[in-house]
mmCIF file of C-alpha atoms in Angstrom:
data_model
loop_
_atom_site.group_PDB
_atom_site.id
_atom_site.type_symbol
_atom_site.label_atom_id
_atom_site.label_comp_id
_atom_site.label_asym_id
_atom_site.label_seq_id
_atom_site.Cartn_x
_atom_site.Cartn_y
_atom_site.Cartn_z
ATOM 1 C CA UNK A 1431 -0.341 0.238 0.008
ATOM 2 C CA UNK A 1432 1.194 3.633 -1.151
ATOM 3 C CA UNK A 1433 -0.467 5.051 1.568
ATOM 4 C CA UNK A 1434 1.709 3.060 3.759
ATOM 5 C CA UNK A 1435 5.197 3.435 3.513
ATOM 6 C CA UNK A 1436 6.120 7.258 4.015
ATOM 7 C CA UNK A 1437 7.733 8.298 0.660
ATOM 8 C CA UNK A 1438 5.175 7.634 -1.274
ATOM 9 C CA UNK A 1439 5.516 11.626 -3.185
ATOM 10 C CA UNK A 1440 2.393 13.845 -4.184
ATOM 11 C CA UNK A 1441 2.791 15.630 -7.352
ATOM 12 C CA UNK A 1442 2.709 19.248 -6.361
ATOM 13 C CA UNK A 1443 0.654 21.603 -8.189
ATOM 14 C CA UNK A 1444 1.630 24.446 -10.599
ATOM 15 C CA UNK A 1445 1.787 27.591 -9.404
ATOM 16 C CA UNK A 1446 0.819 30.068 -11.838
ATOM 17 C CA UNK A 1447 1.648 34.214 -11.475
ATOM 18 C CA UNK A 1448 -1.493 34.833 -13.219
ATOM 19 C CA UNK A 1449 -4.945 33.437 -14.119
ATOM 20 C CA UNK A 1450 -3.746 34.327 -17.256
ATOM 21 C CA UNK A 1451 -0.950 32.396 -17.359
ATOM 22 C CA UNK A 1452 -3.001 29.221 -16.161
ATOM 23 C CA UNK A 1453 -4.855 29.591 -18.893
ATOM 24 C CA UNK A 1454 -2.589 30.205 -21.803
ATOM 25 C CA UNK A 1455 -0.432 27.320 -20.000
ATOM 26 C CA UNK A 1456 -3.824 24.501 -20.013
ATOM 27 C CA UNK A 1457 -4.419 26.160 -23.484
ATOM 28 C CA UNK A 1458 -0.954 25.284 -24.610
ATOM 29 C CA UNK A 1459 -0.101 22.318 -23.491
ATOM 30 C CA UNK A 1460 -3.878 20.051 -23.299
ATOM 31 C CA UNK A 1461 -6.504 21.373 -25.952
ATOM 32 C CA UNK A 1462 -3.988 23.120 -28.639
ATOM 33 C CA UNK A 1463 -2.364 19.564 -29.386
ATOM 34 C CA UNK A 1464 -6.477 19.106 -30.077
ATOM 35 C CA UNK A 1465 -7.287 21.995 -31.752
ATOM 36 C CA UNK A 1466 -4.182 21.562 -34.458
ATOM 37 C CA UNK A 1467 -4.325 17.349 -34.685
ATOM 38 C CA UNK A 1468 -8.403 17.851 -36.045
ATOM 39 C CA UNK A 1469 -8.007 20.943 -37.723
ATOM 40 C CA UNK A 1470 -9.972 22.507 -35.621
ATOM 41 C CA UNK A 1471 -7.900 26.549 -36.690
ATOM 42 C CA UNK A 1472 -8.760 26.048 -40.591
ATOM 43 C CA UNK A 1473 -12.896 25.363 -40.097
ATOM 44 C CA UNK A 1474 -14.058 26.951 -36.699
ATOM 45 C CA UNK A 1475 -11.871 29.673 -34.984
ATOM 46 C CA UNK A 1476 -7.890 31.023 -35.491
ATOM 47 C CA UNK A 1477 -5.634 29.587 -32.279
ATOM 48 C CA UNK A 1478 -5.477 31.914 -29.442
ATOM 49 C CA UNK A 1479 -2.302 33.680 -28.669
ATOM 50 C CA UNK A 1480 -0.534 35.442 -25.651
ATOM 51 C CA UNK A 1481 -2.497 38.978 -26.165
ATOM 52 C CA UNK A 1482 -6.139 37.872 -26.536
ATOM 53 C CA UNK A 1483 -5.385 36.066 -22.914
ATOM 54 C CA UNK A 1484 -3.499 39.872 -21.559
ATOM 55 C CA UNK A 1485 -6.394 41.513 -23.404
ATOM 56 C CA UNK A 1486 -8.260 43.934 -21.324
ATOM 57 C CA UNK A 1487 -12.027 44.131 -21.175
ATOM 58 C CA UNK A 1488 -14.043 44.382 -23.974
ATOM 59 C CA UNK A 1489 -16.648 46.425 -24.716
ATOM 60 C CA UNK A 1490 -18.581 46.231 -28.493
ATOM 61 C CA UNK A 1491 -20.934 49.081 -29.177
ATOM 62 C CA UNK A 1492 -23.396 47.776 -32.249
ATOM 63 C CA UNK A 1493 -26.079 50.839 -33.141
ATOM 64 C CA UNK A 1494 -28.274 52.192 -36.549
ATOM 65 C CA UNK A 1495 -26.199 55.336 -37.779
ATOM 66 C CA UNK A 1496 -26.983 58.387 -35.760
ATOM 67 C CA UNK A 1497 -28.255 56.829 -32.058
ATOM 68 C CA UNK A 1498 -25.456 57.735 -30.491
ATOM 69 C CA UNK A 1499 -22.564 55.791 -29.999
ATOM 70 C CA UNK A 1500 -19.397 57.713 -30.331
ATOM 71 C CA UNK A 1501 -21.311 60.009 -27.467
ATOM 72 C CA UNK A 1502 -21.909 57.905 -25.368
ATOM 73 C CA UNK A 1503 -18.189 56.451 -25.504
ATOM 74 C CA UNK A 1504 -17.123 60.665 -25.224
ATOM 75 C CA UNK A 1505 -19.491 59.927 -22.237
ATOM 76 C CA UNK A 1506 -17.417 58.080 -20.755
ATOM 77 C CA UNK A 1507 -14.235 58.430 -21.765
ATOM 78 C CA UNK A 1508 -15.792 62.300 -20.614
ATOM 79 C CA UNK A 1509 -12.844 64.145 -23.219
ATOM 80 C CA UNK A 1510 -12.816 64.125 -26.683
ATOM 81 C CA UNK A 1511 -10.657 60.888 -27.719
ATOM 82 C CA UNK A 1512 -7.626 61.319 -31.262
ATOM 83 C CA UNK A 1513 -10.738 60.586 -34.629
ATOM 84 C CA UNK A 1514 -13.427 61.215 -33.000
ATOM 85 C CA UNK A 1515 -15.986 62.736 -35.428
ATOM 86 C CA UNK A 1516 -19.917 63.063 -34.026
ATOM 87 C CA UNK A 1517 -22.558 64.423 -36.574
ATOM 88 C CA UNK A 1518 -26.382 63.974 -37.436
ATOM 89 C CA UNK A 1519 -25.321 61.506 -40.456
ATOM 90 C CA UNK A 1520 -23.262 59.065 -40.996
ATOM 91 C CA UNK A 1521 -19.929 59.928 -39.268
ATOM 92 C CA UNK A 1522 -18.270 57.036 -38.055
ATOM 93 C CA UNK A 1523 -17.147 54.680 -41.382
ATOM 94 C CA UNK A 1524 -15.522 52.656 -39.304
ATOM 95 C CA UNK A 1525 -14.180 50.447 -36.715
ATOM 96 C CA UNK A 1526 -12.420 52.276 -33.271
ATOM 97 C CA UNK A 1527 -10.512 50.904 -30.689
ATOM 98 C CA UNK A 1528 -10.498 52.919 -27.831
ATOM 99 C CA UNK A 1529 -6.875 51.666 -25.971
ATOM 100 C CA UNK A 1530 -5.356 53.202 -22.843
ATOM 101 C CA UNK A 1531 -1.411 54.353 -24.375
ATOM 102 C CA UNK A 1532 1.613 56.759 -23.696
ATOM 103 C CA UNK A 1533 0.398 59.724 -25.383
ATOM 104 C CA UNK A 1534 -2.644 60.911 -27.582
ATOM 105 C CA UNK A 1535 -2.017 59.185 -31.980
ATOM 106 C CA UNK A 1536 -3.917 56.926 -34.113
ATOM 107 C CA UNK A 1537 -2.827 53.557 -35.459
ATOM 108 C CA UNK A 1538 -3.647 52.666 -38.651
ATOM 109 C CA UNK A 1539 -5.683 48.747 -39.192
ATOM 110 C CA UNK A 1540 -2.414 48.284 -41.277
ATOM 111 C CA UNK A 1541 -0.570 48.378 -38.286
ATOM 112 C CA UNK A 1542 -2.261 46.947 -35.563
ATOM 113 C CA UNK A 1543 -2.382 44.015 -36.261
ATOM 114 C CA UNK A 1544 1.299 43.281 -37.507
ATOM 115 C CA UNK A 1545 2.013 43.909 -33.416
ATOM 116 C CA UNK A 1546 2.396 41.029 -31.257
ATOM 117 C CA UNK A 1547 1.471 42.975 -28.133
ATOM 118 C CA UNK A 1548 -2.442 43.611 -29.779
ATOM 119 C CA UNK A 1549 -4.880 41.271 -29.722
ATOM 120 C CA UNK A 1550 -6.138 41.614 -33.557
ATOM 121 C CA UNK A 1551 -3.831 39.330 -35.934
ATOM 122 C CA UNK A 1552 -6.973 37.367 -37.201
ATOM 123 C CA UNK A 1553 -8.853 40.494 -38.319
ATOM 124 C CA UNK A 1554 -6.265 40.316 -41.630
ATOM 125 C CA UNK A 1555 -8.111 37.628 -42.977
ATOM 126 C CA UNK A 1556 -11.006 39.686 -42.973
ATOM 127 C CA UNK A 1557 -8.379 41.730 -46.286
ATOM 128 C CA UNK A 1558 -7.921 44.989 -47.465
ATOM 129 C CA UNK A 1559 -10.572 47.369 -47.583
ATOM 130 C CA UNK A 1560 -11.650 45.938 -43.556
ATOM 131 C CA UNK A 1561 -7.946 47.151 -42.828
ATOM 132 C CA UNK A 1562 -8.208 50.124 -44.211
ATOM 133 C CA UNK A 1563 -11.900 50.670 -42.329
ATOM 134 C CA UNK A 1564 -10.384 49.605 -39.002
ATOM 135 C CA UNK A 1565 -7.921 51.533 -35.960
ATOM 136 C CA UNK A 1566 -7.097 52.082 -33.416
ATOM 137 C CA UNK A 1567 -7.472 55.278 -30.972
ATOM 138 C CA UNK A 1568 -5.060 55.936 -28.076
ATOM 139 C CA UNK A 1569 -5.092 58.039 -25.527
ATOM 140 C CA UNK A 1570 -3.891 58.776 -21.656
ATOM 141 C CA UNK A 1571 -7.658 57.882 -19.293
ATOM 142 C CA UNK A 1572 -7.985 56.548 -16.294
ATOM 143 C CA UNK A 1573 -11.258 54.040 -18.005
ATOM 144 C CA UNK A 1574 -9.049 52.625 -20.816
ATOM 145 C CA UNK A 1575 -6.014 51.500 -17.948
ATOM 146 C CA UNK A 1576 -9.267 49.009 -17.629
ATOM 147 C CA UNK A 1577 -11.233 48.597 -20.762
ATOM 148 C CA UNK A 1578 -11.263 48.756 -24.979
ATOM 149 C CA UNK A 1579 -13.791 50.530 -26.219
ATOM 150 C CA UNK A 1580 -14.974 49.377 -29.811
ATOM 151 C CA UNK A 1581 -16.109 51.711 -32.177
ATOM 152 C CA UNK A 1582 -18.421 50.557 -34.714
ATOM 153 C CA UNK A 1583 -19.839 51.798 -38.547
ATOM 154 C CA UNK A 1584 -23.528 53.234 -37.645
ATOM 155 C CA UNK A 1585 -25.669 50.999 -39.681
ATOM 156 C CA UNK A 1586 -27.519 52.060 -42.238
ATOM 157 C CA UNK A 1587 -30.975 51.634 -43.799
ATOM 158 C CA UNK A 1588 -33.140 51.797 -46.297
ATOM 159 C CA UNK A 1589 -31.317 52.168 -50.053
ATOM 160 C CA UNK A 1590 -28.282 52.719 -48.821
ATOM 161 C CA UNK A 1591 -28.085 49.574 -46.938
ATOM 162 C CA UNK A 1592 -27.528 47.488 -50.203
ATOM 163 C CA UNK A 1593 -24.545 48.680 -50.939
ATOM 164 C CA UNK A 1594 -21.673 46.835 -49.793
ATOM 165 C CA UNK A 1595 -19.276 47.777 -47.215
ATOM 166 C CA UNK A 1596 -16.489 45.926 -49.596
ATOM 167 C CA UNK A 1597 -15.837 43.696 -46.262
ATOM 168 C CA UNK A 1598 -17.665 40.917 -44.579
ATOM 169 C CA UNK A 1599 -19.412 43.358 -42.247
ATOM 170 C CA UNK A 1600 -21.273 40.891 -39.899
ATOM 171 C CA UNK A 1601 -17.807 37.584 -40.366
ATOM 172 C CA UNK A 1602 -15.966 41.296 -38.527
ATOM 173 C CA UNK A 1603 -18.889 41.402 -35.798
ATOM 174 C CA UNK A 1604 -19.558 38.210 -35.348
ATOM 175 C CA UNK A 1605 -15.318 38.424 -35.023
ATOM 176 C CA UNK A 1606 -15.804 40.838 -31.943
ATOM 177 C CA UNK A 1607 -18.182 39.376 -30.223
ATOM 178 C CA UNK A 1608 -16.701 35.673 -29.352
ATOM 179 C CA UNK A 1609 -13.844 38.305 -27.942
ATOM 180 C CA UNK A 1610 -15.422 41.170 -26.330
ATOM 181 C CA UNK A 1611 -16.764 41.163 -22.290
ATOM 182 C CA UNK A 1612 -20.160 43.064 -23.236
ATOM 183 C CA UNK A 1613 -22.008 43.392 -26.213
ATOM 184 C CA UNK A 1614 -24.069 47.409 -26.372
ATOM 185 C CA UNK A 1615 -26.597 47.338 -28.448
ATOM 186 C CA UNK A 1616 -28.404 50.990 -28.632
ATOM 187 C CA UNK A 1617 -31.460 52.429 -29.888
ATOM 188 C CA UNK A 1618 -32.327 56.371 -30.461
ATOM 189 C CA UNK A 1619 -35.732 56.516 -28.880
ATOM 190 C CA UNK A 1620 -36.734 58.364 -32.474
ATOM 191 C CA UNK A 1621 -35.192 55.412 -34.601
ATOM 192 C CA UNK A 1622 -37.069 51.718 -33.394
ATOM 193 C CA UNK A 1623 -37.665 50.437 -36.369
ATOM 194 C CA UNK A 1624 -34.884 47.334 -37.040
ATOM 195 C CA UNK A 1625 -32.989 47.239 -40.603
ATOM 196 C CA UNK A 1626 -32.483 44.720 -42.939
ATOM 197 C CA UNK A 1627 -29.332 45.736 -42.435
ATOM 198 C CA UNK A 1628 -29.304 46.029 -38.318
ATOM 199 C CA UNK A 1629 -30.944 42.649 -38.499
ATOM 200 C CA UNK A 1630 -27.417 40.624 -39.736
ATOM 201 C CA UNK A 1631 -26.001 42.718 -37.069
ATOM 202 C CA UNK A 1632 -28.218 41.195 -34.970
ATOM 203 C CA UNK A 1633 -27.868 37.924 -35.744
ATOM 204 C CA UNK A 1634 -24.548 37.721 -35.842
ATOM 205 C CA UNK A 1635 -23.910 38.382 -31.798
ATOM 206 C CA UNK A 1636 -26.656 36.313 -31.318
ATOM 207 C CA UNK A 1637 -25.133 33.113 -29.505
ATOM 208 C CA UNK A 1638 -23.239 35.176 -27.420
ATOM 209 C CA UNK A 1639 -26.816 36.531 -24.895
ATOM 210 C CA UNK A 1640 -24.939 36.327 -22.264
ATOM 211 C CA UNK A 1641 -22.991 39.730 -23.250
ATOM 212 C CA UNK A 1642 -26.103 41.477 -24.632
ATOM 213 C CA UNK A 1643 -26.702 44.281 -23.065
ATOM 214 C CA UNK A 1644 -29.841 47.165 -24.878
ATOM 215 C CA UNK A 1645 -29.402 50.860 -24.430
ATOM 216 C CA UNK A 1646 -32.240 53.328 -25.041
ATOM 217 C CA UNK A 1647 -30.407 56.191 -25.906
ATOM 218 C CA UNK A 1648 -31.782 59.831 -26.205
ATOM 219 C CA UNK A 1649 -35.232 59.098 -24.294
ATOM 220 C CA UNK A 1650 -34.712 62.155 -23.069
ATOM 221 C CA UNK A 1651 -35.806 63.821 -25.930
ATOM 222 C CA UNK A 1652 -39.824 62.450 -25.430
ATOM 223 C CA UNK A 1653 -42.064 62.767 -22.413
ATOM 224 C CA UNK A 1654 -42.391 60.667 -20.228
ATOM 225 C CA UNK A 1655 -45.613 59.013 -21.850
ATOM 226 C CA UNK A 1656 -44.919 58.305 -24.796
ATOM 227 C CA UNK A 1657 -41.446 56.887 -23.382
ATOM 228 C CA UNK A 1658 -44.086 53.999 -22.473
ATOM 229 C CA UNK A 1659 -44.746 53.553 -25.899
ATOM 230 C CA UNK A 1660 -41.043 53.677 -26.355
ATOM 231 C CA UNK A 1661 -39.970 51.549 -24.518
ATOM 232 C CA UNK A 1662 -42.982 49.211 -25.483
ATOM 233 C CA UNK A 1663 -42.011 49.047 -29.588
ATOM 234 C CA UNK A 1664 -38.475 49.085 -28.545
ATOM 235 C CA UNK A 1665 -39.721 45.488 -26.692
ATOM 236 C CA UNK A 1666 -41.921 44.620 -29.800
ATOM 237 C CA UNK A 1667 -39.346 44.937 -32.068
ATOM 238 C CA UNK A 1668 -36.441 43.305 -29.549
ATOM 239 C CA UNK A 1669 -38.717 39.859 -29.349
ATOM 240 C CA UNK A 1670 -39.316 39.643 -32.615
ATOM 241 C CA UNK A 1671 -35.654 39.700 -33.565
ATOM 242 C CA UNK A 1672 -33.823 38.236 -30.792
ATOM 243 C CA UNK A 1673 -35.725 34.833 -30.204
ATOM 244 C CA UNK A 1674 -34.742 34.432 -26.349
ATOM 245 C CA UNK A 1675 -37.835 33.857 -23.783
ATOM 246 C CA UNK A 1676 -36.251 35.988 -21.403
ATOM 247 C CA UNK A 1677 -36.804 39.298 -21.717
ATOM 248 C CA UNK A 1678 -33.842 41.549 -21.839
ATOM 249 C CA UNK A 1679 -31.872 44.154 -19.426
ATOM 250 C CA UNK A 1680 -32.768 47.209 -21.166
ATOM 251 C CA UNK A 1681 -31.512 50.990 -19.831
ATOM 252 C CA UNK A 1682 -33.117 54.010 -20.572
ATOM 253 C CA UNK A 1683 -31.640 57.313 -20.850
ATOM 254 C CA UNK A 1684 -29.865 60.351 -22.262
ATOM 255 C CA UNK A 1685 -25.704 59.545 -22.763
ATOM 256 C CA UNK A 1686 -24.330 62.627 -23.180
ATOM 257 C CA UNK A 1687 -23.435 65.455 -21.030
ATOM 258 C CA UNK A 1688 -25.994 68.074 -22.640
ATOM 259 C CA UNK A 1689 -29.727 69.667 -20.210
ATOM 260 C CA UNK A 1690 -32.584 66.849 -20.369
ATOM 261 C CA UNK A 1691 -34.805 67.508 -22.442
ATOM 262 C CA UNK A 1692 -37.316 66.876 -20.893
ATOM 263 C CA UNK A 1693 -36.879 66.588 -17.018
ATOM 264 C CA UNK A 1694 -39.695 64.648 -15.518
ATOM 265 C CA UNK A 1695 -37.444 61.400 -15.461
ATOM 266 C CA UNK A 1696 -34.121 62.863 -14.670
ATOM 267 C CA UNK A 1697 -34.014 60.081 -11.321
ATOM 268 C CA UNK A 1698 -34.994 57.549 -13.651
ATOM 269 C CA UNK A 1699 -32.003 57.806 -15.946
ATOM 270 C CA UNK A 1700 -30.166 58.881 -13.037
ATOM 271 C CA UNK A 1701 -30.604 54.893 -11.654
ATOM 272 C CA UNK A 1702 -30.489 53.675 -15.502
ATOM 273 C CA UNK A 1703 -27.143 55.607 -15.523
ATOM 274 C CA UNK A 1704 -25.684 53.533 -12.426
ATOM 275 C CA UNK A 1705 -26.962 50.348 -12.744
ATOM 276 C CA UNK A 1706 -25.239 50.015 -16.123
ATOM 277 C CA UNK A 1707 -22.027 52.375 -14.556
ATOM 278 C CA UNK A 1708 -22.159 49.578 -12.379
ATOM 279 C CA UNK A 1709 -22.465 46.670 -15.175
ATOM 280 C CA UNK A 1710 -19.004 47.392 -16.893
ATOM 281 C CA UNK A 1711 -17.486 48.708 -13.271
ATOM 282 C CA UNK A 1712 -17.800 45.626 -13.006
ATOM 283 C CA UNK A 1713 -15.853 43.885 -16.008
ATOM 284 C CA UNK A 1714 -12.136 44.059 -14.962
ATOM 285 C CA UNK A 1715 -13.442 42.471 -12.113
ATOM 286 C CA UNK A 1716 -14.848 38.898 -13.297
ATOM 287 C CA UNK A 1717 -12.201 39.261 -16.642
ATOM 288 C CA UNK A 1718 -10.134 36.417 -15.834
ATOM 289 C CA UNK A 1719 -13.502 34.549 -15.167
ATOM 290 C CA UNK A 1720 -14.665 35.296 -18.567
ATOM 291 C CA UNK A 1721 -11.884 34.133 -20.758
ATOM 292 C CA UNK A 1722 -12.014 31.019 -18.530
ATOM 293 C CA UNK A 1723 -15.708 30.477 -19.243
ATOM 294 C CA UNK A 1724 -14.470 30.746 -23.333
ATOM 295 C CA UNK A 1725 -12.428 28.125 -22.628
ATOM 296 C CA UNK A 1726 -14.316 25.847 -21.536
ATOM 297 C CA UNK A 1727 -17.091 26.591 -24.820
ATOM 298 C CA UNK A 1728 -13.344 26.497 -27.115
ATOM 299 C CA UNK A 1729 -12.392 23.171 -24.974
ATOM 300 C CA UNK A 1730 -15.818 21.652 -26.194
ATOM 301 C CA UNK A 1731 -15.837 22.798 -29.283
ATOM 302 C CA UNK A 1732 -12.812 21.241 -29.708
ATOM 303 C CA UNK A 1733 -14.877 18.176 -28.174
ATOM 304 C CA UNK A 1734 -17.052 18.386 -31.171
ATOM 305 C CA UNK A 1735 -15.406 18.811 -34.291
ATOM 306 C CA UNK A 1736 -13.448 15.948 -32.339
ATOM 307 C CA UNK A 1737 -16.997 13.827 -32.860
ATOM 308 C CA UNK A 1738 -17.374 14.522 -36.939
ATOM 309 C CA UNK A 1739 -14.104 14.335 -37.632
ATOM 310 C CA UNK A 1740 -14.169 10.962 -36.066
ATOM 311 C CA UNK A 1741 -17.649 10.170 -38.113
ATOM 312 C CA UNK A 1742 -17.214 11.472 -40.662
ATOM 313 C CA UNK A 1743 -13.357 9.412 -41.705
ATOM 314 C CA UNK A 1744 -15.985 5.830 -40.842
ATOM 315 C CA UNK A 1745 -17.232 6.847 -44.312
#
């Protein structure tokens, strides 16, 4: 009996400085060989690199044009960021990663994807048309010291949405959705219609329902009675698109620094704003848990690909 002799040796547990280091080691030694053997990277998702584990939590903003996405980022940062453009027309025509940096500046997409310290290398598969519409805006700000914010082009409606962007817009959104910690869908209180392109965008991120939050922005532009009807119409529209039995969490407010147009709902807006900011502030604390959760999901997918490979190879 091993327990009777005093020489039995118990395997010493591995010790890592951070959770990210532990996840890297598990991925390289346990999961990566399985992915390579069953060609997981060819048909599902590229290999994970160190920046995927070391990256700060990310927030992805999606919405139709002029719903206040870029203004919302400025509201969070309490300052402008390099490359910011705000207006009633479709002003943001590119994906912008707002990140921490030693000085204010803009890094073009082609330079960004070859930076070994950033997690954007796999985006090269979307081609030059996308990379020309992708940039990183760096600035010194306490918010981006712990978070990365991804601004997206305003989604078009009507005849404009038939024009091809030149790259797989829904595919890029899905790539980001897989990696971000929170997805914010913004709606304007005056524009609740969901265009075909917006529906395709929501379909692209639908597999990540736990990350999605809804924001009904510019809610101060309608009076309380109209706001009640707007909220009901939004829930009805979302019910047809999201197709989930659970009710999506909707934050109601006006996320900019201008005075409120209708002041009656001020207390409601302040409470909703605080709830949303508490949710976003919790992301850095829960980042390691989210990465562990995503790695477990990836392992299940890889095991599923193993079963498919075994099944197909038997024929």
